[in-house]
């Protein structure tokens, strides 16, 4: 058996080639990969009408000139024809080898395509073109007689729809293509247009022509950053400029795309010009690599244009044959018999000689800096001239050449050039760059640090990430003064950067790239031991590949780690590498990683990593098991946000396994167990959904026990999400079912939930009694708790609610007893959730005892813990009590801010009773700040809502506060206050809320005593 990549001999059982590392199985499937490309779709307008009456041979002859012109235009600009349809074609730019200029190249090809077809002189042959940039799946399909490069995915359909919408000899482009080619290509925005197959109108642009602006000018126009760092590089250039006074100096600046080569040399050339140097420039373009002397033409025009004001014309000092050589390079008409007699090779030498003499003459009259940019794109004819220029022996000439590392020609060493390799910025200068781009807003401080880590201080990447955030509205304002409008999730990879990184990856041999993909799937860092296990490469091949990737700075050896480890220079390289794999390849890679990690005894406890790889490998049984395991660990340490994420992974994975009764019971139990995580993180709506879905499934398999458990979950969620009437009705039903079922654990939880529902409804004595039943069982010898919690955890929240209820009833001694138990459990477990719960009831107890300062201290600590650990369900209730503690200390502004925040969080969580409580307390704060009208409006709204929805206790509190706030301005106002207090007293008496009753009676007495 032979390797399909290098044709080396392989044994029958080999999985990988020992020479190049290629997979032995790659011939079995197309070598598929995901590519970010620009797709060109073109066809002949109304081709059916043109050939309807023709014989097949005649139809072919009629359309072939147009197809030939299309093919030629695509190939001229580096595209590859993927498919021909008889009257048109599909082409891809940026594949099979990536090219970061794929969008401008595709646009140039489209312009040339239309020009060539129009130039055929056949008015019946008209074309239309569609362009779109996006991800495709690309692969080579080989048969016995041919190879076809296939592309697939939604991106090609948009290109086809744009082509269909275009008029004769028009080119339509998508917004993605326009953004990538803007500056190099001119566009006209046509607005959003409906396209077949797309639900919403799509932004459409018409290509109107190519821009004559240089690539540097395009980049300069887009730049929003200041020039920073590069002090050592500028010093080297300065030394070379000074040394040029004695003899010509040539400096090669190399660096990967985005390092800032052009910015550095243009900043430096500008300095030289201010000192009296003459600057001449040439730019090598990817669009013109196939055009002879394209780069040289730019240089000659720069020299002759700069000299136009200085007479005589520099060309006049040259012999006639050299003047003709320059005219030939510039495509000017020539009338010179001597030139006509020259052979092609002699003409080439004459052009090179003429160019050298022209530059020598310039340098003899004035210090001259010659800037040649992007030499990696130089056309072949110009390359020979550039080699000659770089080796000139003349004073006062400085030649600066920029190039990517892989674009250095062979003649570099022959011209005694200095080399300067640009590295990423120093982190402090990246920060300065970001300060200039984003501005001083405190909202972007953390984002700046994330961008620096994400981009590894590559200037272009930093700038483009910021641009992406501004264009999508994540950052708002003007450059230099931007603020974060909404939270930032993944930083992502701008499309303008995608191709830049992909170019580097596509230069790799297949074996090295496969190793990169494994490393990308493993994460930012990979140990050599894991890479060895997963890749299963011969040791020599593995070490060779790692060494090559390290030298290329794509996967670098990590320092200061005990185990030999490799890491990506920044996450963008990892993400582009990962994105290059098609889904099938990813699944296989993750499956191998999962197997390797499971076989490593030291990593078996890394359930989160195992869960990630099992999910990506679509091993749903393992994804369920590992996801649940991670979720349970997260709940144990009160990391509820992470717990909910992994419970969701586990639920989704389980639902993808084959249907069976056993699966359904697991699914019900999982949702019941997940309630703690969703509750703790404040995701009340999802918590309610869990109970409803578990109940539905339990009904479907006729499992009464699990139905009761699911209803208990739903009932508890309704205490936060619904009205008291609904919550109490459901709670009473669940307690009755739980008593009949005979499961004490679920009965305890049901009683706790019903007691909480009674409390929210203002039925405080019933709440105290119901929760007391649960406390008694939980403190007994046969204590039991349901799945997802423990006896001690459930006892803690029961004691918390008992303390709150007794405080509300005015039974402070009883409240203190249960608070001590709650605090003791919290101290022993040291779980953040437990400590926050104990702080809530403890702070409320201190308020009941009339010690707001002590209350504020306890609640401040509880709030900080809740925020730090994401115990979001407690944030609004603690903030309510905390705000009241501040208010009773006279700290009105702080109280007002805290209570407004509590109300906002309660609304986002869906915690109805706390929205009302925060509104009541906020009304008091507003009144004490002098905003009586706003306070009364808020209190009356809260009172009416509480009455309408059945929050009896909160209605009484709102009435009391309304009476306190209402000014006694006349008899009607006094009567209104008295009515409020009388109603409050009636409600407080019925609810046994003794502290509130006493305060209301005292206020009523004062009002009555002062008519």
PDB file of N, CA and C in Angstrom, residues 51 53-63:
ATOM      1  N   UNK A  51     -30.180  29.734 -27.814  1.00  0.00           N
ATOM      2  CA  UNK A  51     -29.854  28.432 -28.418  1.00  0.00           C
ATOM      3  C   UNK A  51     -31.087  27.553 -28.621  1.00  0.00           C
ATOM      4  N   UNK A  53     -33.354  27.224 -30.862  1.00  0.00           N
ATOM      5  CA  UNK A  53     -33.585  26.658 -32.182  1.00  0.00           C
ATOM      6  C   UNK A  53     -32.337  26.019 -32.790  1.00  0.00           C
ATOM      7  N   UNK A  54     -31.245  25.913 -31.995  1.00  0.00           N
ATOM      8  CA  UNK A  54     -29.972  25.432 -32.527  1.00  0.00           C
ATOM      9  C   UNK A  54     -29.759  23.950 -32.230  1.00  0.00           C
ATOM     10  N   UNK A  55     -29.002  23.308 -33.113  1.00  0.00           N
ATOM     11  CA  UNK A  55     -28.546  21.952 -32.856  1.00  0.00           C
ATOM     12  C   UNK A  55     -27.533  21.968 -31.722  1.00  0.00           C
ATOM     13  N   UNK A  56     -27.321  20.833 -31.043  1.00  0.00           N
ATOM     14  CA  UNK A  56     -26.389  20.815 -29.914  1.00  0.00           C
ATOM     15  C   UNK A  56     -25.015  21.367 -30.252  1.00  0.00           C
ATOM     16  N   UNK A  57     -24.475  20.974 -31.419  1.00  0.00           N
ATOM     17  CA  UNK A  57     -23.147  21.451 -31.793  1.00  0.00           C
ATOM     18  C   UNK A  57     -23.148  22.962 -32.000  1.00  0.00           C
ATOM     19  N   UNK A  58     -24.236  23.444 -32.623  1.00  0.00           N
ATOM     20  CA  UNK A  58     -24.334  24.885 -32.866  1.00  0.00           C
ATOM     21  C   UNK A  58     -24.495  25.660 -31.550  1.00  0.00           C
ATOM     22  N   UNK A  59     -25.256  25.085 -30.610  1.00  0.00           N
ATOM     23  CA  UNK A  59     -25.436  25.733 -29.308  1.00  0.00           C
ATOM     24  C   UNK A  59     -24.112  25.854 -28.574  1.00  0.00           C
ATOM     25  N   UNK A  60     -23.302  24.812 -28.664  1.00  0.00           N
ATOM     26  CA  UNK A  60     -21.999  24.837 -28.018  1.00  0.00           C
ATOM     27  C   UNK A  60     -21.115  25.926 -28.610  1.00  0.00           C
ATOM     28  N   UNK A  61     -21.114  26.013 -29.923  1.00  0.00           N
ATOM     29  CA  UNK A  61     -20.306  27.029 -30.600  1.00  0.00           C
ATOM     30  C   UNK A  61     -20.799  28.425 -30.235  1.00  0.00           C
ATOM     31  N   UNK A  62     -22.106  28.598 -30.061  1.00  0.00           N
ATOM     32  CA  UNK A  62     -22.687  29.908 -29.766  1.00  0.00           C
ATOM     33  C   UNK A  62     -22.274  30.396 -28.383  1.00  0.00           C
ATOM     34  N   UNK A  63     -22.233  29.492 -27.400  1.00  0.00           N
ATOM     35  CA  UNK A  63     -21.962  29.896 -26.020  1.00  0.00           C
ATOM     36  C   UNK A  63     -20.498  29.774 -25.616  1.00  0.00           C
TER      37      UNK A  63
END
